[in-house]
Short mmCIF file of C-alpha atoms in Angstrom, two decimals:
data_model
loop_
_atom_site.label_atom_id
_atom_site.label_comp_id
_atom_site.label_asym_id
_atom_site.label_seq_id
_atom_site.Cartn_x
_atom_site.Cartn_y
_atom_site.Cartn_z
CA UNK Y 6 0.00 0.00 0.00
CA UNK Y 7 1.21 3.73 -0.54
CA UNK Y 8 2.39 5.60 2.49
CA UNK Y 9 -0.45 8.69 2.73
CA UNK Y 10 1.59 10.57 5.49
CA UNK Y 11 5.64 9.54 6.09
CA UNK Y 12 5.23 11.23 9.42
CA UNK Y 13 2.18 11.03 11.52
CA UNK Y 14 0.78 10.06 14.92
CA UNK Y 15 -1.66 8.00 16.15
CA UNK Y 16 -3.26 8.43 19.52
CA UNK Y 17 -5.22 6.38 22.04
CA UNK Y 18 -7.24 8.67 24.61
CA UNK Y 19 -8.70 7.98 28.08
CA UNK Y 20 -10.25 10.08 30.71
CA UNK Y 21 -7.09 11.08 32.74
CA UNK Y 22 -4.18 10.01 29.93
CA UNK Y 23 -3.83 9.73 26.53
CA UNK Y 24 -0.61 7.46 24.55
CA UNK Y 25 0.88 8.67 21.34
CA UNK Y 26 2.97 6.94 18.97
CA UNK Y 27 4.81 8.98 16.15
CA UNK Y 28 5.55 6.81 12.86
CA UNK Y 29 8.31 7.77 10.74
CA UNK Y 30 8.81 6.36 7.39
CA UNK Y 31 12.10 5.76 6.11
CA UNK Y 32 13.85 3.91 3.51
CA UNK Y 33 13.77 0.52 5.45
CA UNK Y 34 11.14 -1.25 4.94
CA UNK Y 35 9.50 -1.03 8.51
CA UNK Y 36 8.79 2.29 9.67
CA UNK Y 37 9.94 4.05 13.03
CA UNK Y 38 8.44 4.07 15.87
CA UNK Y 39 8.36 6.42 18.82
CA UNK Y 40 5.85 6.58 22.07
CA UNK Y 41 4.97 8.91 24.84
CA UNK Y 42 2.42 8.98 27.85
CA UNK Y 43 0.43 11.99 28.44
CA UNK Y 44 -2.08 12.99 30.86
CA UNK Y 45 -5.20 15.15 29.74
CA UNK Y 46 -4.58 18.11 31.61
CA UNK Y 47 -3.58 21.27 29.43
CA UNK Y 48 -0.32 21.44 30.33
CA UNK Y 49 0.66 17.75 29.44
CA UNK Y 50 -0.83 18.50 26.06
CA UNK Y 51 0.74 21.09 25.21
CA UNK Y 52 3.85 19.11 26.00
CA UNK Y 53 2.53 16.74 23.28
CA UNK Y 54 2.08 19.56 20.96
CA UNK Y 55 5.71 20.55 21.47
CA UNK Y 56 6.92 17.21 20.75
CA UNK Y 57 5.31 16.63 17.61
CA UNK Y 58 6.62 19.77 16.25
CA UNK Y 59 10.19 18.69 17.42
CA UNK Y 60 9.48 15.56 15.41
CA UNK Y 61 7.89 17.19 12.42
CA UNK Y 62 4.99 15.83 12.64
CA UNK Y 63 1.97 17.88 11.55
CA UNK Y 64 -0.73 15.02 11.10
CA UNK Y 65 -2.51 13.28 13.95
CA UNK Y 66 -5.32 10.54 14.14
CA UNK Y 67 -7.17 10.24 17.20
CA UNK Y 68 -10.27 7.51 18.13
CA UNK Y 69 -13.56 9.60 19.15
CA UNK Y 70 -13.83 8.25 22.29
CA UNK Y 71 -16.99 9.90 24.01
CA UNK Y 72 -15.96 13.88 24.93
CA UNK Y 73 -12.18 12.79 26.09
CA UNK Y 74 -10.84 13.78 22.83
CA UNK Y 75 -11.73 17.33 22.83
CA UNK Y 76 -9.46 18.54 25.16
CA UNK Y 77 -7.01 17.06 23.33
CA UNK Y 78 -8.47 18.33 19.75
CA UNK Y 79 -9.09 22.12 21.45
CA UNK Y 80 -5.42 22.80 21.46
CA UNK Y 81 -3.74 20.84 18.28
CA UNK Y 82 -6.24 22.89 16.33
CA UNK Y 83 -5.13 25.86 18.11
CA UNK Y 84 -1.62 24.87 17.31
CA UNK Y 85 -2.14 24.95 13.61
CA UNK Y 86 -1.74 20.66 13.92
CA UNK Y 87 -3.88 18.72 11.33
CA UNK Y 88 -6.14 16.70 13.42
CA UNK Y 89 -8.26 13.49 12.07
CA UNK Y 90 -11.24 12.07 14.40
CA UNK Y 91 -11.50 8.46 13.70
CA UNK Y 92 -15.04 6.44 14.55
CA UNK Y 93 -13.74 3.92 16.39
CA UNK Y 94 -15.22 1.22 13.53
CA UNK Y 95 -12.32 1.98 11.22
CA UNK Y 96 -9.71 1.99 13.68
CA UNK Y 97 -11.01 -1.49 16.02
CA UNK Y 98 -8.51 -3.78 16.85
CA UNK Y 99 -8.56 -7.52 16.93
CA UNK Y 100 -9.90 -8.79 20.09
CA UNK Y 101 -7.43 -10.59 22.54
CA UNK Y 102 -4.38 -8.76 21.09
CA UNK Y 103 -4.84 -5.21 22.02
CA UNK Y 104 -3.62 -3.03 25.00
CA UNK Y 105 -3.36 0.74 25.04
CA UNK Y 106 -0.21 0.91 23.64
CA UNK Y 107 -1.07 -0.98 20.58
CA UNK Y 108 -4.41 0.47 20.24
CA UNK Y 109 -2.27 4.06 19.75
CA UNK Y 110 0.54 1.81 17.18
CA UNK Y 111 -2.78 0.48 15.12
CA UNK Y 112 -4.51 3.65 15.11
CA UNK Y 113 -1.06 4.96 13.74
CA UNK Y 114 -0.48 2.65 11.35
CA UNK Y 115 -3.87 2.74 9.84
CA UNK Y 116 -3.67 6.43 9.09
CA UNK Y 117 -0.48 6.34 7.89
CA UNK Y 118 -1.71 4.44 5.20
CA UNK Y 119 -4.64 6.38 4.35
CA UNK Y 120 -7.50 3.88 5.61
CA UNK Y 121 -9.03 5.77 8.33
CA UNK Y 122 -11.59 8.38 7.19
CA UNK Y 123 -11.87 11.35 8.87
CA UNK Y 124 -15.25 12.17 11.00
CA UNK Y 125 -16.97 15.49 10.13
CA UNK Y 126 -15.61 17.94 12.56
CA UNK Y 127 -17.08 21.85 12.12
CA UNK Y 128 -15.70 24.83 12.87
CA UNK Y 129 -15.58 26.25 16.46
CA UNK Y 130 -18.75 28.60 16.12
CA UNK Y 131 -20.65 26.10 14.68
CA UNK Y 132 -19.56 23.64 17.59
CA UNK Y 133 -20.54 26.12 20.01
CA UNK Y 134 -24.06 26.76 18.32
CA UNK Y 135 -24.61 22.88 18.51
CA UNK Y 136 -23.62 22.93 22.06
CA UNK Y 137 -26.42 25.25 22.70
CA UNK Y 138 -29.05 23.74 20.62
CA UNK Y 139 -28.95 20.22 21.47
CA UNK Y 140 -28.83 21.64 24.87
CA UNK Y 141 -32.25 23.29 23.91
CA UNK Y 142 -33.63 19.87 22.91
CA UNK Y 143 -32.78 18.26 25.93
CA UNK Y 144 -34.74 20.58 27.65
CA UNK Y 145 -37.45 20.30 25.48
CA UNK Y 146 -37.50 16.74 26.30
CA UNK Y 147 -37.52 17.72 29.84
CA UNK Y 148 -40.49 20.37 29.03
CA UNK Y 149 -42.62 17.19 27.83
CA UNK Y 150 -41.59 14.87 30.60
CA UNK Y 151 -42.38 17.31 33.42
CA UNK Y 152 -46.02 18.08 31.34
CA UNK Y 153 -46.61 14.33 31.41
CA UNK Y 154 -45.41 14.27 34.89
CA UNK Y 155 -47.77 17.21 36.38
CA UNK Y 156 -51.04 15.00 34.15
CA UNK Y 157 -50.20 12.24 35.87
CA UNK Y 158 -50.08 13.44 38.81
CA UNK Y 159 -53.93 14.56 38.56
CA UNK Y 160 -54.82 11.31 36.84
CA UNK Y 161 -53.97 9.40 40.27
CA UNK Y 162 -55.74 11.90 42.38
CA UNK Y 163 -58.69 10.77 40.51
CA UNK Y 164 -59.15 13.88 38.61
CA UNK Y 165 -60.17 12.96 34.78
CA UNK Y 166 -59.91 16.55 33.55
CA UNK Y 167 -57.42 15.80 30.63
CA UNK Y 168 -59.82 13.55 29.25
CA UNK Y 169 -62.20 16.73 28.76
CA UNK Y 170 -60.29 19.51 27.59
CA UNK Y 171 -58.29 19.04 24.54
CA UNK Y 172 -54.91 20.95 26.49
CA UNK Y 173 -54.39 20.47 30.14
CA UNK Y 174 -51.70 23.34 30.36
CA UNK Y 175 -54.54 25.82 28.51
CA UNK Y 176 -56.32 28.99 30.03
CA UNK Y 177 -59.38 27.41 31.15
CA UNK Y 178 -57.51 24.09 32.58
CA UNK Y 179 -54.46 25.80 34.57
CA UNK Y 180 -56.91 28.01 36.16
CA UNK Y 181 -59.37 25.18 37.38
CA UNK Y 182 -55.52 23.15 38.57
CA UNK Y 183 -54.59 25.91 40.10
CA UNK Y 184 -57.77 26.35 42.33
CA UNK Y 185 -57.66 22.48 42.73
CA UNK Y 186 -54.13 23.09 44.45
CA UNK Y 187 -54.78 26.10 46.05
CA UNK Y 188 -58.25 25.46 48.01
CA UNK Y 189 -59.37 22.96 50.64
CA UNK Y 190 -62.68 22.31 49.75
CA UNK Y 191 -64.57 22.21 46.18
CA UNK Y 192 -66.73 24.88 44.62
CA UNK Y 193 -68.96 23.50 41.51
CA UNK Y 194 -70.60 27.15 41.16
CA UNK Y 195 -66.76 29.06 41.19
CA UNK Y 196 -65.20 25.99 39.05
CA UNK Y 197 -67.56 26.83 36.17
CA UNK Y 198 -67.07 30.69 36.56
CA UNK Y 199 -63.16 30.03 35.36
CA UNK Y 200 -64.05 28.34 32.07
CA UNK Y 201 -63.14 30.19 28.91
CA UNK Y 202 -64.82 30.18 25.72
CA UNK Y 203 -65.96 27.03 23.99
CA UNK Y 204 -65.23 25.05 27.53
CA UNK Y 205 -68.00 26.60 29.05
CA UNK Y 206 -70.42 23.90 26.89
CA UNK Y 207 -68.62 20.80 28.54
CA UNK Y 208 -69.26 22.67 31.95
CA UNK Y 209 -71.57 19.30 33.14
CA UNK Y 210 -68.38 17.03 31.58
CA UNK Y 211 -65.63 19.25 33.64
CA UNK Y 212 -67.69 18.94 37.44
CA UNK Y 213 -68.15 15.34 36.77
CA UNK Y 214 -64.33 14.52 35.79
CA UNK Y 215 -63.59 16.51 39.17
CA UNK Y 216 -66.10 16.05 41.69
CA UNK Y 217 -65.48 13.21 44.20
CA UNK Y 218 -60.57 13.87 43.60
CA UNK Y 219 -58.87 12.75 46.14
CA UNK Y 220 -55.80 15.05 46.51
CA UNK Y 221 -53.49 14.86 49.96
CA UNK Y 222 -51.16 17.64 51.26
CA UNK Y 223 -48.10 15.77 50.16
CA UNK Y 224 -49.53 15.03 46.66
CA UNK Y 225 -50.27 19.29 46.02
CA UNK Y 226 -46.75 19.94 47.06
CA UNK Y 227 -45.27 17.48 44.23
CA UNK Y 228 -47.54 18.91 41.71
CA UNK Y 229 -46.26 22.62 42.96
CA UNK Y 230 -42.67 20.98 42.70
CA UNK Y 231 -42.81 19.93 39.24
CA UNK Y 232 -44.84 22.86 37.96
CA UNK Y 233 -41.99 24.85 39.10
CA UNK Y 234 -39.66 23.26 37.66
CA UNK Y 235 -41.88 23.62 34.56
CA UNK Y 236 -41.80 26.76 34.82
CA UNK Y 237 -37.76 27.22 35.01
CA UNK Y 238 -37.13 24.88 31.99
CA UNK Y 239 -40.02 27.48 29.97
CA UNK Y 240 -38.07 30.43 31.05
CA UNK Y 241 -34.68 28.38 30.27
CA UNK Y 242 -36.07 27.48 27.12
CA UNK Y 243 -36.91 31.21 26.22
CA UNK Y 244 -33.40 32.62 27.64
CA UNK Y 245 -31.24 29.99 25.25
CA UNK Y 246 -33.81 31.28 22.42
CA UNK Y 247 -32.52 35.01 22.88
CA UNK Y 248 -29.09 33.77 23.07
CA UNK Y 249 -29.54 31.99 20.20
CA UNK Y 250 -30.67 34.31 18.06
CA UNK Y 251 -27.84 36.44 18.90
CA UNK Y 252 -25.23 33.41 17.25
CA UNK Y 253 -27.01 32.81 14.50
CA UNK Y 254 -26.78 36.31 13.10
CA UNK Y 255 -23.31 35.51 10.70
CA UNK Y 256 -25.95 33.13 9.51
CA UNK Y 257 -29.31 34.37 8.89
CA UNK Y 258 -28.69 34.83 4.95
CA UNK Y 259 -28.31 31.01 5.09
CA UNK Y 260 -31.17 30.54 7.52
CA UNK Y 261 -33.77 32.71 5.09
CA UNK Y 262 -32.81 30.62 1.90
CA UNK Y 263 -33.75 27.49 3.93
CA UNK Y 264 -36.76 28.74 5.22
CA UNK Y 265 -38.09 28.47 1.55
CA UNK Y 266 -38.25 24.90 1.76
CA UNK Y 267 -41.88 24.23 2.64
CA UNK Y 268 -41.62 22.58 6.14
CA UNK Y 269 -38.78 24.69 7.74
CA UNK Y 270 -39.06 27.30 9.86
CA UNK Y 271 -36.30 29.32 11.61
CA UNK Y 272 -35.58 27.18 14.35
CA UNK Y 273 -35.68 24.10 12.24
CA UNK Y 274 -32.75 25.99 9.76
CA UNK Y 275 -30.87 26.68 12.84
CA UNK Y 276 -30.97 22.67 14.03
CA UNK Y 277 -30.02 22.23 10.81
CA UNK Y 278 -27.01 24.61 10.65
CA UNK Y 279 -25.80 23.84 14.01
CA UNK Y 280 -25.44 20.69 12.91
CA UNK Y 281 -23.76 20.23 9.23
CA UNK Y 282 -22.29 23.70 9.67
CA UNK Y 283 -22.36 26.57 7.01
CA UNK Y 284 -20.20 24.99 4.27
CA UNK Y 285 -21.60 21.70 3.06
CA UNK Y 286 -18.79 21.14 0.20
CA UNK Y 287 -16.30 19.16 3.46
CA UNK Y 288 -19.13 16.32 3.17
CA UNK Y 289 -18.34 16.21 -1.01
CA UNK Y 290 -21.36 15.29 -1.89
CA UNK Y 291 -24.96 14.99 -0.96
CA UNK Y 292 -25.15 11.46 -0.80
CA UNK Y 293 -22.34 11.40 2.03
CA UNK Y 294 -24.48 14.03 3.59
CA UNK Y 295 -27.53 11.66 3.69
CA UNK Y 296 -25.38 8.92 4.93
CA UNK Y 297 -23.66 11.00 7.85
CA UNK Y 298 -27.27 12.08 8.66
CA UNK Y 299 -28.27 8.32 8.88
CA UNK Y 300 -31.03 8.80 6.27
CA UNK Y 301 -29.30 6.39 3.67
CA UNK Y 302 -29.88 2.54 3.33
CA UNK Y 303 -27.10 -0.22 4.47
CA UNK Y 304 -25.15 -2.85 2.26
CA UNK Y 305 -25.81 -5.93 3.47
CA UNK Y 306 -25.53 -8.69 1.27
CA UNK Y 307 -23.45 -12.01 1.42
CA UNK Y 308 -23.06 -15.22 -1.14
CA UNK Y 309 -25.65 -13.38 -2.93
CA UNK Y 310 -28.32 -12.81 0.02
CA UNK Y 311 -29.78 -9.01 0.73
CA UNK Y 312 -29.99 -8.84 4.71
CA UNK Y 313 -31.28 -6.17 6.42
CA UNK Y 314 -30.62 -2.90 4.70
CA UNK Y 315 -31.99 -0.48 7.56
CA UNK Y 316 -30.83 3.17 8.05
CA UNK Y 317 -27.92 3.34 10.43
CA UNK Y 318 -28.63 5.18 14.04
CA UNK Y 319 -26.26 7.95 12.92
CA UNK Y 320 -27.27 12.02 12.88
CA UNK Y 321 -28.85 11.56 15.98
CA UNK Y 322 -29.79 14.99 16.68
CA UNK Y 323 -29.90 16.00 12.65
CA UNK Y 324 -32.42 12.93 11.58
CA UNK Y 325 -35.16 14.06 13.95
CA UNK Y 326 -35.26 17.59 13.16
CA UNK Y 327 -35.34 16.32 9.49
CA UNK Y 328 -38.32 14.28 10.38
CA UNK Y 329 -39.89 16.83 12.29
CA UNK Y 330 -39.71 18.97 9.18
CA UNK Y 331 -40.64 16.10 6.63
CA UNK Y 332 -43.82 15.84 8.67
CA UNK Y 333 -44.99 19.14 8.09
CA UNK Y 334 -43.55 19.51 4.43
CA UNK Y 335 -46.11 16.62 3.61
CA UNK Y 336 -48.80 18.57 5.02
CA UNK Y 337 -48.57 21.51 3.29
CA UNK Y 338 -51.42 22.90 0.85
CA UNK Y 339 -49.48 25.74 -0.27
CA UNK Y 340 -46.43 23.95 -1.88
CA UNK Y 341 -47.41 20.31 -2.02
CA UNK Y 342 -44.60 19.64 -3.88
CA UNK Y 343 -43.48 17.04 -0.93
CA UNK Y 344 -46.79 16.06 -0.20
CA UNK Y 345 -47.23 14.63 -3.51
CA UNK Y 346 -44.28 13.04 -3.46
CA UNK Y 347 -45.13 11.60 0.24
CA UNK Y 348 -48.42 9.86 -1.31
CA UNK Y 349 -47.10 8.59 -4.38
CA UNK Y 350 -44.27 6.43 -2.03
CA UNK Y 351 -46.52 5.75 0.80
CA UNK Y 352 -48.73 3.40 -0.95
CA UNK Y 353 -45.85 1.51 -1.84
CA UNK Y 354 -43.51 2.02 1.08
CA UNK Y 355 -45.07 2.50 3.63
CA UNK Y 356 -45.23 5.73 6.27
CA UNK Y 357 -42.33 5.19 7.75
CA UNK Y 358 -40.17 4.69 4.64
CA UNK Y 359 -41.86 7.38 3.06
CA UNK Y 360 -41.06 9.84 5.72
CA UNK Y 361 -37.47 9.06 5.18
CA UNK Y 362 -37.25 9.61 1.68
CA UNK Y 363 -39.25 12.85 2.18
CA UNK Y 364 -36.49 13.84 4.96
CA UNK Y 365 -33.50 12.69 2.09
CA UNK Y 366 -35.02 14.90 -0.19
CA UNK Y 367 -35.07 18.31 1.45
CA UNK Y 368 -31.77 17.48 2.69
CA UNK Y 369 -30.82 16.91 -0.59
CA UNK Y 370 -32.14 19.89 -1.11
CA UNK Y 371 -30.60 21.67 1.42
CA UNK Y 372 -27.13 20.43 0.32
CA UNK Y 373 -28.04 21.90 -3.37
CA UNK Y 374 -28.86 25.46 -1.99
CA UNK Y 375 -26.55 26.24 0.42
CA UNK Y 376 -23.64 25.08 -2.41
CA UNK Y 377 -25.07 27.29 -5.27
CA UNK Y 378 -27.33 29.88 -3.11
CA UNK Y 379 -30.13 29.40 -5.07
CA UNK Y 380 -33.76 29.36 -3.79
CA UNK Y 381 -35.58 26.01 -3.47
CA UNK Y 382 -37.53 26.26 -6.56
CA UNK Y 383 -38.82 22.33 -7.87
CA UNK Y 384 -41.56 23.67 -10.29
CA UNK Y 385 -41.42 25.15 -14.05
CA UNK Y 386 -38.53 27.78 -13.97
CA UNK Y 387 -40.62 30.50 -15.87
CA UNK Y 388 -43.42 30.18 -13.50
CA UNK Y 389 -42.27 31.82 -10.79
CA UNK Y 390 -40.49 35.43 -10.38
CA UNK Y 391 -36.62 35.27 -9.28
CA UNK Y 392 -34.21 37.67 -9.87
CA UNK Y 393 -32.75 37.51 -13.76
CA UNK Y 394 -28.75 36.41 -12.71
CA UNK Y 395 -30.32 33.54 -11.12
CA UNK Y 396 -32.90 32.97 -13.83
CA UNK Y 397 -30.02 32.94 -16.48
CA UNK Y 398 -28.07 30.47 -14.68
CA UNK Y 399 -30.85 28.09 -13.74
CA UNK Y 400 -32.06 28.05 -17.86
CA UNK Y 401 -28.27 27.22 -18.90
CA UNK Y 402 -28.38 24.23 -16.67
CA UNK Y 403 -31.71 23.35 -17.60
CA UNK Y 404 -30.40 23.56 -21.50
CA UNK Y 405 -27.10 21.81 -20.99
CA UNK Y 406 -29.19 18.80 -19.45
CA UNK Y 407 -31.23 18.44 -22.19
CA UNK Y 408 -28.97 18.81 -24.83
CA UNK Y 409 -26.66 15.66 -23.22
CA UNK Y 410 -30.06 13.67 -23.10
CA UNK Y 411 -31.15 13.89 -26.46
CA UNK Y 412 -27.59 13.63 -27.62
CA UNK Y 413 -27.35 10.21 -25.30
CA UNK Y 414 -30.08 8.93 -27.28
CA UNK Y 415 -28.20 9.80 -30.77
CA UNK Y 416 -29.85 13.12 -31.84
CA UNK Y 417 -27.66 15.84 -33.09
CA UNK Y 418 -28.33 18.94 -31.74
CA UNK Y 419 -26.24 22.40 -33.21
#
């Protein structure tokens, strides 16, 4: 095999140390070796950093195990040192012959061959934008538990009110909850007074789904605990929003071309962007895009048998938020471009297929515009108004295309 990089390093991190081994290749046939012990602390690594300069050595390949290797990555990249993440899939070792200093030789010699492909790492803005929205859908995820959590509550206090009103966390309900909690005894007559609008005609429905609860001292200070807490995560929620907002503004030229995508909206762009980053030409192509994301079927085939070809559990914070915005692209009446699409595969597919390939496409789609900046524009280019630059350039390709399919087929065209 061809030697990719004469002088390299491979490295095998832990929690509290990490083990390097710099390969040098030389005219001999086997390479040399050399091998330090580090620990993880910042001066130790910049110790590390010192030595592979001393050594010449400018490219290192490190296993992504869990957050240990950041520390590690924060200051080679500072220190101008090519840096390759490795999922730790290409770079396994045999079982039964391993230990950490040969884990750090392996991952060495791997890369200095050129077999280990690198993971997608973005840029340090864009890492710190994805630190603070996947920290926003955590507590999302929180929001919903403690909201199940606070129902439930009721539901064992024999109060059947959520199976009356259509919201239990709406006008009319948190005020009758709130009097629940607040007040000893039970007022039918005042209970009725606090329903709003259309609730006001299940008034009968709403005193029998109460009447007869069973709610101890104990049991009102848990639901005052976790509504609360509720109430912190909401005002979390809206704080990280602001904050947000305030990132995102090198990127809202990107964010407004996305948002022409039927289904996306400004948060969703954000997800989006906070996750694949602002320049989409590092994945190559947007079929490596759909397979980071984990929206592209396996291989699986042996001595001519197709095994399961699922999606992989990969993009595990992208593939929702593309499913979240598939599901509302294939409801939408005023560009059911996706919709139709949606219908056409779900009677063959299946939902859950379908709603994959719906989420491929507009990341496809996403890929497309944020390479060429164009608008997400599917339908008959003289059909809609655009600006005439772009409407030149999009009627070129359109011509080129057609003129190498009719010439495929043996036409000549002058």
């Amino acid at each position: 095999m061809k030697v990719v990089y004469p002088v390299c390093c491979g490295v095998d991190v832990h929690k509290s140390f990490f083990i390097a081994t710099i390969i040098t290749t030389t005219s001999d046939i086997q390479p040399n070796y050399s091998r330090k012990r580090f620990s993880t602390f910042n001066n130790d690594i910049l110790r590390f950093a010192d030595w592979l300069k001393e050594n010449n050595c400018n490219d290192v390949c490190m296993e992504s195990t869990g957050k240990y290797w950041i520390p590690v990555f924060n200051i080679l990249e500072s220190k101008n040192i090519n840096v390759t993440i490795a999922n730790p899939k290409w770079v396994k070792a045999v079982k039964g012959n391993k230990d950490d200093k040969k884990d750090s030789k392996w991952i060495g010699d791997l890369f200095r061959l050129g077999l280990v492909p690198g993971s997608f790492i973005p840029p340090k803005p864009i890492r710190i934008l994805r630190e603070f929205t996947r920290y926003r859908y955590k507590l999302v995820s929180m929001k919903s538990s403690e909201k199940n959590r606070f129902q439930n509550a009721f539901t064992v206090c024999n109060v059947g009110l959520d199976s009356v009103v259509s919201d239990m966390f709406g006008k009319s309900a948190t005020l009758i909850t709130d009097y629940l909690l607040s007040e000893e005894t039970f007022n039918p007559e005042y209970c009725v007074s606090l329903l709003q609008r259309s609730l006001k005609k299940k008034a009968d429905s709403v005193l029998v789904s109460i009447e007869g609860y069973q709610i101890s001292k104990e049991q009102k200070l848990r639901m005052n605990i976790i509504r609360s807490h509720l109430t912190y995560i909401e005002n979390s929620i809206k704080y990280l929003d602001d904050t947000i907002d305030s990132m995102v503004a090198p990127y809202e030229s990107l964010i407004t071309l996305m948002c022409t995508i039927p289904g996306i909206e400004r948060k969703s762009a954000i997800n989006v962007i906070s996750e694949i980053g602002n320049d989409v030409s590092l994945f190559g192509s947007s079929k490596r895009l759909c397979s980071w994301a984990g929206l592209t079927p396996g291989n699986n085939e042996s001595a001519g048998k197709k095994k399961s070809v699922r999606i992989s559990r990969a993009g595990v914070y992208l593939k929702p938020a593309l499913v979240e915005i598939a599901h509302s692209a294939v409801k939408s009446t005023k560009n059911p471009y996706y919709k139709n699409k949606y219908e056409k595969l779900v009677k063959r597919r299946g939902k859950k297929r379908a709603i994959i390939a719906v989420a491929r496409m507009i990341l496809t789609a996403i890929y497309s515009m944020l390479s060429t900046g164009e608008v997400w524009n599917p339908c008959d280019l003289f059909k809609f108004d655009m600006p005439d630059e772009l409407k030149a350039k999009q009627e070129a390709k359109a011509i080129k295309q057609a003129v190498k399919f009719l010439e495929q087929r043996g036409y000549a065209v002058s």
